[in-house]
Amino acid sequence: MSSALYSLGRWAVGARRLVLAAWIGVLVLAGALAGLVGQGLDDQVTIPGTESQAALDRLATTFPQVSGATAQVVVVAPDGSTIEDDAVRGPVEDAVDALGAVDGVVAVTSPYDDTMPASVSDDDVATLMTIQLDEGQSEVSDATKDALDDVVDDLAAALPDGAQASLGGQLFSTEFPSLSVTEALGLVVALVVLVLTFGSFVAAGMPLLNAVTGVGVTMGLLFAATAVAQINSTTPMLAVMLGLAVGIDYALFIVSRHRDELASGLPVPEAAARSVATAGSAVIFAGLTVMIALVGLGVAGIPFLTVMGVAAAVGVGLAVLVSITLLPAMLGFAGERLRPKAPRRRRGRRRSGGRSGTTGRGARRAAGADPEATTAPDATTAPAATTAPDATSTAEPAAAEPAAAEPSAPVEHHNRFFAGWVRTVTRVPLLTIGIVVAAIVLLTLPARDLQLALPDAGTLPEDNQARVTYDLVSEHFGPGFNGPLIVTGTIVTSTDPLGLMDDLGDEIATLPGVADVPLSTPNPTADTGIVQVVPTGAPDSEETKDLVNELRALHDHFLDEYGVDLSVTGFTAVGIDVSAKLGAALLPFAFVVVGLSLVLLTMVFRSIAVPVKATLGYLFSVGAAFGVVTLVFEQGVLADALNVTRLGPVISFMPIVLMGVLFGLAMDYEVFLVARIREDYVHSGRARRSISTGFQASAKVVTAAAVIMFAVFVAFVPEGDMSLKPIALGLAVGVLVDAFVVRMTLVPAVLALLGERAWWMPRWLDRVLPSFDVEGEGLSREIALADWPEPGSTDAVVAHGLVVAGAHGPLAEPVTVRVPDGGALVVHGTSPAAVSGVVLALGGRLKPAGGALKVTGLVLPERAGSVRRRVALVDLAADVAALPGDAPAPAAHRVPAAAAVVAVLRESPRLLVVVGTDAVTAPAERGALAASLARAVGGGTAVVLGAVGPAPTDLAPPGTPVLDVHDPDPAHTVPAAPVVGPRTEEVPA
């Protein structure tokens, strides 16, 4: 991946005008699509597979008069009056008539109508009128809402002084959030942090431009998607918040790396390419983890949450895409202005074998450096494998050992503050670990009381009319009137539907937690009945949840007693079911996230302890975030300062969204911090010292990234929508704890306590797991070998000290060989495993265990995928004897060896690798095969032949070198470097 990103970054710098124009075009197109096809946001909640949703769907068919949205009008008489006074009654009756005339209104209850009575408070001071509409909440037009609002305004004006009339209810229970100047303050803080980090306004502006571009495209696509999907009002705000945070952070890492590369003396295009290849690899890794976790929100099976996760994942994906395309183009525009000025000391770049070069810090290593950082000054080299088309043999120098690079001055990242910090936290590791764990546990304890619910009008700002209605209803009627339940069932078999519904209503009214049963009636066709149940508790209270559970527990009783299959539904019941379904999905989602983090980090760091420590740290951060959210939104700590409009349960999907997003951010900090520590450890072999040097090298950038993320998230808390506030605060706290307490305090202490054991990993697991090169190790090796064996070489194969290993160690002695374009090589020996291993390695099909290897100019194993596209492989043992077993295949199943070779040559490979030549025994067939191979060499295709036993000299062109591979020396079971080149001889001319 790092190689592809290197090419992409270099191309983006060269084509920077095209890249900039393309992104401007994408931004304009996304905005145009949003304006042309966007249908607006929709806060209606549907939860397929739940009792409440199924009942609502049935009511829409059997009792449409009560299946639509509802609104409420509460009228409070002035002091000393009641609603029966003429000054109140006249305006209220006029308002009932006017409301009934509004388009879309099916019915309006009235305190003066015995047929459809409205609720009246016990003291006759207030009345609560219900407006039934014929459409769902999301289908009701703005014109209808405005008409209702106008009627209630006229009512309020007609009432005597001191009276109140307010419109609210389910229809107005949510408010579309909007951005304010407070959210912009997060960007101001980010700009200040970036200027302090880079010391340059030009460099500081790039991450902001990066983030704003990604967010702009995301918003355009999101609003355009409303034409085909239901998207709620919280989704855009979440996408904006995440897009800004990750867009700034990802660009910060790349720009910081770019300036480091410039400081080492690289030209702008090369510095940009290497920064995209190294930091960009980590950005893609971090972005993918966030996206996977966000898409994983779909495990809850709730459509609106799935859409929210996908939309946020698209925003993160676009932030990554902008970071690896537009950002390098902008780096190209900035040119030399980003190069750090007047360094106080010479800033070198250091590399070492293994993973010590994993962050691309080989910028100043001499071309052709040994990727294994080893030398073998006494090594002998094998004769070159060359065969001219005229079959004359020539002698050329063998593949030279990659020269050791001149040592460069190591990069000094000394910072007095961070040096003191890491020295303090690692002085007594157990003490640090104990203090951190104790503090986080204390912060997590309040999360035991965390309660979840969907938001209603009670969470709106106190001056909002729907919130005023909510509070007046609670004051004069009780909180349950803000969220009545609907109990419904089929009564088609009843001979007395009215009596049946009265009996059901009377029994339900006696249940604990029921404040009133204002309505119990069949539909006009007497096949469906409904009972409206008003709880004593608020819609999001535990009492109401208990009542819903009690009604559902009595299902069998009602079925036996009345023959009615009852279901509980309504806006409040839907919210309870959503919370229950999200709660049930939280544990499986946590297992997925935790399991994913363990696997991904094990792939990255090749360690057992580091992933376990990182995952536990992530869980600590999540627990602390949950605890702080509970303290603020349910227990009232700092509630006034953070403008919390109402204490109580937080939005149902807060935990699962917070866990998904924080997972990606935590992995981000883990990779950038621990990767640098591991790099220094591999280079020096000193575990304790590497903690200090690696920490100082990365702490400044990680600190800046965390402060920026915190600022962006926390800016959405004071003036944010109550649905988003808990998520924003949780993410802000989670980032703060994860970056500064877990990653920068707990991690160094744990690593210091474990020492060398922190980097241990079983060999079998190392072989099984794929390697995720997030640090650019492969690119560093490719750059080091770019001019090896010499500048401009066009060899088909060049290897030095190549070690091929199987499950139990090396298969053969180290191999040093060179095959130019159009040349040939015969590999033979007595061990089938050794011959096959060497030939398959030379063909890019088997990963080398050591040494240096380039095939068709590409370094292996880093470019194995590209090599396979350039190299053709023919297994004659399989093609000649196509059937299983050792016996020759019947003639009908034989594939002529020459035909197999001709077939693959049609793809014009640069190298043809043929194994199993000893399986071809018929003289005529061997002759045809030899002719095909000769034509391949004559056409410029290099050929490598493998055979067990005698060398197939009759198949190779005259003068072809013969490589005799031997079993490995038992004294060198795991050779670290080439020692002796294998014996070679030539095919007689």
Short mmCIF file of N, CA and C in Angstrom, two decimals, residues 70-76 126-131 149 152-153 164-173 456-458 460-479 481-483:
data_model
loop_
_atom_site.label_atom_id
_atom_site.label_comp_id
_atom_site.label_asym_id
_atom_site.label_seq_id
_atom_site.Cartn_x
_atom_site.Cartn_y
_atom_site.Cartn_z
N THR A 70 -49.83 13.19 15.76
CA THR A 70 -50.71 13.99 16.62
C THR A 70 -49.99 15.24 17.09
N ALA A 71 -50.79 16.26 17.39
CA ALA A 71 -50.27 17.48 18.02
C ALA A 71 -51.16 17.79 19.21
N GLN A 72 -50.68 18.63 20.07
CA GLN A 72 -51.42 18.99 21.28
C GLN A 72 -51.49 20.51 21.41
N VAL A 73 -52.64 20.98 21.89
CA VAL A 73 -52.80 22.40 22.24
C VAL A 73 -53.24 22.45 23.69
N VAL A 74 -52.45 23.09 24.52
CA VAL A 74 -52.81 23.23 25.93
C VAL A 74 -53.24 24.68 26.16
N VAL A 75 -54.37 24.83 26.81
CA VAL A 75 -54.91 26.15 27.14
C VAL A 75 -55.02 26.25 28.65
N VAL A 76 -54.45 27.29 29.22
CA VAL A 76 -54.49 27.51 30.66
C VAL A 76 -55.22 28.83 30.91
N ALA A 126 -57.08 24.09 33.14
CA ALA A 126 -56.40 23.83 31.87
C ALA A 126 -57.12 22.74 31.09
N THR A 127 -56.98 22.80 29.78
CA THR A 127 -57.50 21.75 28.91
C THR A 127 -56.41 21.36 27.92
N LEU A 128 -56.41 20.09 27.56
CA LEU A 128 -55.43 19.56 26.62
C LEU A 128 -56.17 18.99 25.42
N MET A 129 -56.08 19.71 24.31
CA MET A 129 -56.76 19.30 23.08
C MET A 129 -55.80 18.55 22.18
N THR A 130 -56.27 17.44 21.63
CA THR A 130 -55.45 16.61 20.75
C THR A 130 -55.88 16.80 19.31
N ILE A 131 -54.91 17.01 18.44
CA ILE A 131 -55.16 17.18 17.00
C ILE A 131 -54.66 15.92 16.30
N ASP A 149 -49.94 26.53 13.67
CA ASP A 149 -49.28 27.55 14.49
C ASP A 149 -50.04 28.86 14.43
N VAL A 152 -53.22 28.72 16.63
CA VAL A 152 -52.91 28.81 18.07
C VAL A 152 -52.45 30.22 18.42
N ASP A 153 -51.75 30.88 17.54
CA ASP A 153 -51.37 32.28 17.79
C ASP A 153 -52.62 33.16 17.91
N GLN A 164 -52.92 31.28 28.77
CA GLN A 164 -51.86 30.74 27.92
C GLN A 164 -52.44 29.75 26.93
N ALA A 165 -51.89 29.76 25.71
CA ALA A 165 -52.22 28.76 24.69
C ALA A 165 -50.92 28.40 23.99
N SER A 166 -50.62 27.11 23.96
CA SER A 166 -49.33 26.68 23.40
C SER A 166 -49.54 25.42 22.58
N LEU A 167 -48.79 25.34 21.47
CA LEU A 167 -48.89 24.22 20.53
C LEU A 167 -47.65 23.33 20.68
N GLY A 168 -47.87 22.02 20.74
CA GLY A 168 -46.75 21.09 20.85
C GLY A 168 -47.20 19.69 20.53
N GLY A 169 -46.65 18.71 21.25
CA GLY A 169 -47.00 17.32 21.01
C GLY A 169 -46.02 16.61 20.11
N GLN A 170 -46.39 15.40 19.72
CA GLN A 170 -45.50 14.54 18.95
C GLN A 170 -45.01 15.21 17.67
N LEU A 171 -45.91 15.90 16.97
CA LEU A 171 -45.55 16.51 15.68
C LEU A 171 -44.41 17.50 15.83
N PHE A 172 -44.31 18.14 16.98
CA PHE A 172 -43.29 19.18 17.18
C PHE A 172 -42.25 18.76 18.21
N SER A 173 -42.11 17.45 18.42
CA SER A 173 -41.24 16.96 19.51
C SER A 173 -39.76 17.04 19.17
N ASP A 456 -37.51 13.63 23.33
CA ASP A 456 -38.84 14.16 23.04
C ASP A 456 -38.82 15.66 23.26
N ALA A 457 -39.99 16.27 23.30
CA ALA A 457 -40.05 17.73 23.43
C ALA A 457 -39.44 18.21 24.74
N GLY A 458 -39.36 17.33 25.73
CA GLY A 458 -38.79 17.74 27.01
C GLY A 458 -37.32 18.06 26.96
N LEU A 460 -36.00 19.83 24.40
CA LEU A 460 -35.81 21.04 23.59
C LEU A 460 -35.46 22.22 24.50
N PRO A 461 -34.93 23.31 23.93
CA PRO A 461 -34.65 24.50 24.74
C PRO A 461 -35.91 25.01 25.44
N GLU A 462 -35.74 25.61 26.62
CA GLU A 462 -36.88 25.98 27.46
C GLU A 462 -37.78 27.04 26.83
N ASP A 463 -37.25 27.82 25.87
CA ASP A 463 -38.08 28.84 25.23
C ASP A 463 -38.77 28.34 23.96
N ASN A 464 -38.52 27.06 23.60
CA ASN A 464 -39.17 26.49 22.44
C ASN A 464 -40.64 26.24 22.76
N GLN A 465 -41.57 26.55 21.81
CA GLN A 465 -43.00 26.45 22.08
C GLN A 465 -43.40 25.02 22.43
N ALA A 466 -42.78 24.02 21.72
CA ALA A 466 -43.11 22.63 22.03
C ALA A 466 -42.64 22.26 23.44
N ARG A 467 -41.51 22.83 23.88
CA ARG A 467 -41.04 22.58 25.24
C ARG A 467 -41.97 23.26 26.25
N VAL A 468 -42.46 24.47 25.93
CA VAL A 468 -43.40 25.16 26.81
C VAL A 468 -44.67 24.32 26.97
N THR A 469 -45.15 23.77 25.85
CA THR A 469 -46.33 22.91 25.90
C THR A 469 -46.07 21.69 26.78
N TYR A 470 -44.92 21.08 26.59
CA TYR A 470 -44.53 19.89 27.36
C TYR A 470 -44.56 20.20 28.85
N ASP A 471 -43.97 21.34 29.24
CA ASP A 471 -43.90 21.69 30.66
C ASP A 471 -45.29 22.03 31.22
N LEU A 472 -46.11 22.71 30.43
CA LEU A 472 -47.47 23.03 30.90
C LEU A 472 -48.31 21.76 31.08
N VAL A 473 -48.17 20.82 30.15
CA VAL A 473 -48.90 19.56 30.27
C VAL A 473 -48.45 18.81 31.53
N SER A 474 -47.14 18.77 31.76
CA SER A 474 -46.64 18.09 32.96
C SER A 474 -47.15 18.76 34.22
N GLU A 475 -47.22 20.06 34.20
CA GLU A 475 -47.63 20.81 35.39
C GLU A 475 -49.11 20.61 35.71
N HIS A 476 -49.96 20.65 34.71
CA HIS A 476 -51.41 20.65 34.95
C HIS A 476 -52.05 19.27 34.81
N PHE A 477 -51.41 18.35 34.10
CA PHE A 477 -52.02 17.05 33.87
C PHE A 477 -51.16 15.88 34.36
N GLY A 478 -49.88 16.09 34.44
CA GLY A 478 -48.97 15.00 34.78
C GLY A 478 -48.08 14.68 33.58
N PRO A 479 -46.86 14.18 33.84
CA PRO A 479 -45.90 13.95 32.74
C PRO A 479 -46.37 12.89 31.74
N PHE A 481 -49.11 12.50 30.22
CA PHE A 481 -49.93 13.00 29.13
C PHE A 481 -49.07 13.47 27.95
N ASN A 482 -47.76 13.60 28.17
CA ASN A 482 -46.86 13.95 27.06
C ASN A 482 -46.50 12.76 26.20
N GLY A 483 -46.82 11.55 26.66
CA GLY A 483 -46.47 10.36 25.88
C GLY A 483 -47.44 9.23 26.11
#
